[in-house]
PDB file of C-alpha atoms in Angstrom:
ATOM      1  CA  MET A  10    -119.993-114.365  85.348  1.00 53.00           C
ATOM      2  CA  THR A  11    -116.456-114.280  86.674  1.00 54.00           C
ATOM      3  CA  MET A  12    -113.446-114.427  84.403  1.00 51.00           C
ATOM      4  CA  PRO A  13    -110.910-117.119  85.365  1.00 54.00           C
ATOM      5  CA  PHE A  14    -107.476-115.914  86.446  1.00 49.00           C
ATOM      6  CA  GLN A  15    -105.042-115.931  83.535  1.00 50.00           C
ATOM      7  CA  PRO A  16    -101.433-115.979  84.779  1.00 48.00           C
ATOM      8  CA  LEU A  17     -99.855-115.643  81.317  1.00 43.00           C
ATOM      9  CA  PRO A  18    -100.464-111.879  80.881  1.00 43.00           C
ATOM     10  CA  VAL A  19     -99.306-111.237  84.454  1.00 38.00           C
ATOM     11  CA  LEU A  20     -96.121-113.281  83.947  1.00 37.00           C
ATOM     12  CA  SER A  21     -95.515-111.623  80.606  1.00 38.00           C
ATOM     13  CA  LEU A  22     -95.750-108.175  82.198  1.00 36.00           C
ATOM     14  CA  ALA A  23     -93.439-109.214  85.040  1.00 37.00           C
ATOM     15  CA  PHE A  24     -90.779-110.497  82.616  1.00 34.00           C
ATOM     16  CA  THR A  25     -91.067-107.342  80.519  1.00 33.00           C
ATOM     17  CA  LEU A  26     -90.543-105.121  83.548  1.00 34.00           C
ATOM     18  CA  LEU A  27     -87.643-107.278  84.720  1.00 33.00           C
ATOM     19  CA  PHE A  28     -86.014-107.059  81.265  1.00 32.00           C
ATOM     20  CA  LEU A  29     -86.486-103.296  81.043  1.00 33.00           C
ATOM     21  CA  GLY A  30     -85.083-102.822  84.531  1.00 34.00           C
ATOM     22  CA  SER A  31     -82.022-104.909  83.751  1.00 33.00           C
ATOM     23  CA  ALA A  32     -81.430-103.016  80.485  1.00 35.00           C
ATOM     24  CA  GLU A  33     -81.089 -99.818  82.511  1.00 38.00           C
ATOM     25  CA  ALA A  34     -78.331-101.221  84.750  1.00 44.00           C
ATOM     26  CA  ARG A  35     -75.308 -99.376  83.396  1.00 84.00           C
ATOM     27  CA  CYS A  36     -72.576-100.043  85.918  1.00 91.00           C
ATOM     28  CA  VAL A  37     -70.950-103.478  86.082  1.00 92.00           C
ATOM     29  CA  GLN A  38     -68.568-105.373  88.317  1.00 91.00           C
ATOM     30  CA  ASP A  39     -65.245-106.517  86.921  1.00 89.00           C
ATOM     31  CA  ARG A  40     -63.675-109.863  87.749  1.00 88.00           C
ATOM     32  CA  TYR A  41     -62.014-108.329  90.832  1.00 90.00           C
ATOM     33  CA  GLY A  42     -65.306-107.031  92.257  1.00 91.00           C
ATOM     34  CA  ASN A  43     -64.711-103.372  91.345  1.00 92.00           C
ATOM     35  CA  THR A  44     -67.782-101.440  90.219  1.00 94.00           C
ATOM     36  CA  LEU A  45     -67.157 -99.723  86.884  1.00 94.00           C
ATOM     37  CA  CYS A  46     -69.461 -97.329  85.052  1.00 94.00           C
ATOM     38  CA  PRO A  47     -69.202 -96.690  81.303  1.00 93.00           C
ATOM     39  CA  ALA A  48     -69.606 -93.373  79.511  1.00 91.00           C
ATOM     40  CA  PRO A  49     -73.191 -92.296  78.913  1.00 90.00           C
ATOM     41  CA  ASP A  50     -74.816 -93.771  75.801  1.00 92.00           C
ATOM     42  CA  SER A  51     -72.150 -96.447  75.274  1.00 94.00           C
ATOM     43  CA  ARG A  52     -72.568-100.219  75.337  1.00 96.00           C
ATOM     44  CA  CYS A  53     -70.266-102.762  76.969  1.00 96.00           C
ATOM     45  CA  VAL A  54     -69.663-106.514  76.785  1.00 96.00           C
ATOM     46  CA  ALA A  55     -67.465-108.827  78.821  1.00 95.00           C
ATOM     47  CA  ASP A  56     -64.892-110.997  77.105  1.00 95.00           C
ATOM     48  CA  ARG A  57     -64.241-114.618  78.079  1.00 94.00           C
ATOM     49  CA  TYR A  58     -61.801-113.460  80.785  1.00 92.00           C
ATOM     50  CA  GLY A  59     -64.272-111.125  82.487  1.00 91.00           C
ATOM     51  CA  ASN A  60     -62.758-107.910  81.096  1.00 93.00           C
ATOM     52  CA  TRP A  61     -65.317-105.332  80.043  1.00 96.00           C
ATOM     53  CA  LEU A  62     -64.911-103.557  76.690  1.00 96.00           C
ATOM     54  CA  CYS A  63     -67.092-100.654  75.585  1.00 96.00           C
ATOM     55  CA  SER A  64     -68.062 -98.783  72.465  1.00 97.00           C
ATOM     56  CA  SER A  65     -67.699 -95.064  72.024  1.00 95.00           C
ATOM     57  CA  GLU A  66     -70.708 -92.919  72.956  1.00 95.00           C
ATOM     58  CA  GLY A  67     -73.654 -93.654  70.664  1.00 96.00           C
ATOM     59  CA  GLY A  68     -72.095 -96.941  69.580  1.00 97.00           C
ATOM     60  CA  ASP A  69     -72.709-100.572  70.307  1.00 97.00           C
ATOM     61  CA  ALA A  70     -70.701-103.569  71.514  1.00 97.00           C
ATOM     62  CA  ALA A  71     -71.317-107.238  70.824  1.00 97.00           C
ATOM     63  CA  LEU A  72     -69.593-110.594  70.853  1.00 96.00           C
ATOM     64  CA  ASP A  73     -68.689-111.956  67.423  1.00 96.00           C
ATOM     65  CA  ARG A  74     -69.289-115.573  66.434  1.00 94.00           C
ATOM     66  CA  TYR A  75     -66.020-116.540  68.141  1.00 94.00           C
ATOM     67  CA  GLY A  76     -66.954-114.850  71.432  1.00 95.00           C
ATOM     68  CA  ASN A  77     -64.638-111.859  70.952  1.00 96.00           C
ATOM     69  CA  PRO A  78     -65.838-108.320  71.727  1.00 97.00           C
ATOM     70  CA  VAL A  79     -66.360-106.066  68.696  1.00 98.00           C
ATOM     71  CA  CYS A  80     -67.742-102.534  68.521  1.00 98.00           C
ATOM     72  CA  GLY A  81     -69.149-100.054  66.044  1.00 98.00           C
ATOM     73  CA  ALA A  82     -70.098 -96.384  65.740  1.00 97.00           C
ATOM     74  CA  GLY A  83     -73.854 -97.066  65.891  1.00 97.00           C
ATOM     75  CA  ARG A  84     -76.098-100.001  66.781  1.00 97.00           C
ATOM     76  CA  CYS A  85     -74.988-103.448  65.606  1.00 98.00           C
ATOM     77  CA  VAL A  86     -76.640-106.631  64.381  1.00 97.00           C
ATOM     78  CA  ALA A  87     -75.383-110.100  63.406  1.00 96.00           C
ATOM     79  CA  ASP A  88     -76.262-111.253  59.890  1.00 94.00           C
ATOM     80  CA  ILE A  89     -77.178-114.748  58.709  1.00 91.00           C
ATOM     81  CA  HIS A  90     -73.470-115.677  58.536  1.00 93.00           C
ATOM     82  CA  GLY A  91     -72.768-114.523  62.102  1.00 93.00           C
ATOM     83  CA  GLU A  92     -70.881-111.397  60.999  1.00 96.00           C
ATOM     84  CA  VAL A  93     -71.557-108.346  63.176  1.00 98.00           C
ATOM     85  CA  TRP A  94     -72.409-105.182  61.218  1.00 98.00           C
ATOM     86  CA  CYS A  95     -72.916-101.716  62.697  1.00 98.00           C
ATOM     87  CA  SER A  96     -74.348 -98.418  61.596  1.00 98.00           C
ATOM     88  CA  THR A  97     -71.649 -96.023  60.432  1.00 97.00           C
ATOM     89  CA  GLN A  98     -73.412 -93.197  62.287  1.00 97.00           C
ATOM     90  CA  SER A  99     -73.251 -92.608  66.012  1.00 96.00           C
ATOM     91  CA  ARG A 100     -76.624 -93.546  67.541  1.00 96.00           C
ATOM     92  CA  GLY A 101     -77.639 -95.024  64.163  1.00 97.00           C
ATOM     93  CA  SER A 102     -79.918 -98.039  63.937  1.00 97.00           C
ATOM     94  CA  ALA A 103     -79.242-101.517  62.579  1.00 98.00           C
ATOM     95  CA  ALA A 104     -81.642-104.314  61.652  1.00 97.00           C
ATOM     96  CA  LEU A 105     -81.919-107.399  59.468  1.00 96.00           C
ATOM     97  CA  ASP A 106     -83.950-107.357  56.276  1.00 96.00           C
ATOM     98  CA  ARG A 107     -86.127-110.271  55.177  1.00 95.00           C
ATOM     99  CA  TYR A 108     -83.050-112.052  53.810  1.00 93.00           C
ATOM    100  CA  ALA A 109     -81.176-111.689  57.144  1.00 94.00           C
ATOM    101  CA  LYS A 110     -78.821-109.102  55.625  1.00 95.00           C
ATOM    102  CA  ALA A 111     -77.831-106.105  57.761  1.00 97.00           C
ATOM    103  CA  VAL A 112     -79.405-102.734  56.973  1.00 97.00           C
ATOM    104  CA  CYS A 113     -78.110 -99.680  58.840  1.00 97.00           C
ATOM    105  CA  THR A 114     -78.579 -95.944  59.191  1.00 96.00           C
ATOM    106  CA  GLY A 115     -75.937 -94.294  56.989  1.00 96.00           C
ATOM    107  CA  GLY A 116     -74.755 -97.703  55.750  1.00 97.00           C
ATOM    108  CA  CYS A 117     -73.242-100.698  57.521  1.00 97.00           C
ATOM    109  CA  ALA A 118     -69.619-101.398  58.430  1.00 98.00           C
ATOM    110  CA  PRO A 119     -68.118-104.499  60.043  1.00 98.00           C
ATOM    111  CA  ALA A 120     -67.757-104.291  63.818  1.00 98.00           C
ATOM    112  CA  THR A 121     -64.101-104.361  64.889  1.00 98.00           C
ATOM    113  CA  PRO A 122     -62.177-105.087  68.097  1.00 98.00           C
ATOM    114  CA  SER A 123     -60.193-101.859  67.617  1.00 97.00           C
ATOM    115  CA  ALA A 124     -63.394 -99.800  68.021  1.00 97.00           C
ATOM    116  CA  CYS A 125     -63.728-101.112  71.605  1.00 97.00           C
ATOM    117  CA  SER A 126     -62.076 -99.559  74.650  1.00 96.00           C
ATOM    118  CA  PRO A 127     -61.409-101.256  77.999  1.00 95.00           C
ATOM    119  CA  LEU A 128     -63.738-100.105  80.789  1.00 93.00           C
ATOM    120  CA  LYS A 129     -61.600 -98.542  83.518  1.00 85.00           C
ATOM    121  CA  LYS A 130     -62.145 -97.099  86.983  1.00 75.00           C
TER     122      LYS A 130
END
């Protein structure tokens, strides 16, 4: 007895590999077409004007509920109110608990624009 072809697992695997491959792409192009590469172990986001802003090493970058870049020392997460909270420790983790409240390694602190640095050549 032959099993019918099931495309769902194949598509699921393809999307997973595509996502993982894109997560590894570290260098970006700015709005002028220049290729810029951030420091190792930092995260970057583009603002509404196409400028890239990055966290410090071991940190995270995200867009707040208004679309502005904010950064933190460790990983960040947005809570139920749309506020971005980050671990106070470099390379620390952040997650939401069952009430959608941020929980972080070493405690949580609000992500701030001042913790971000422009990505330069």
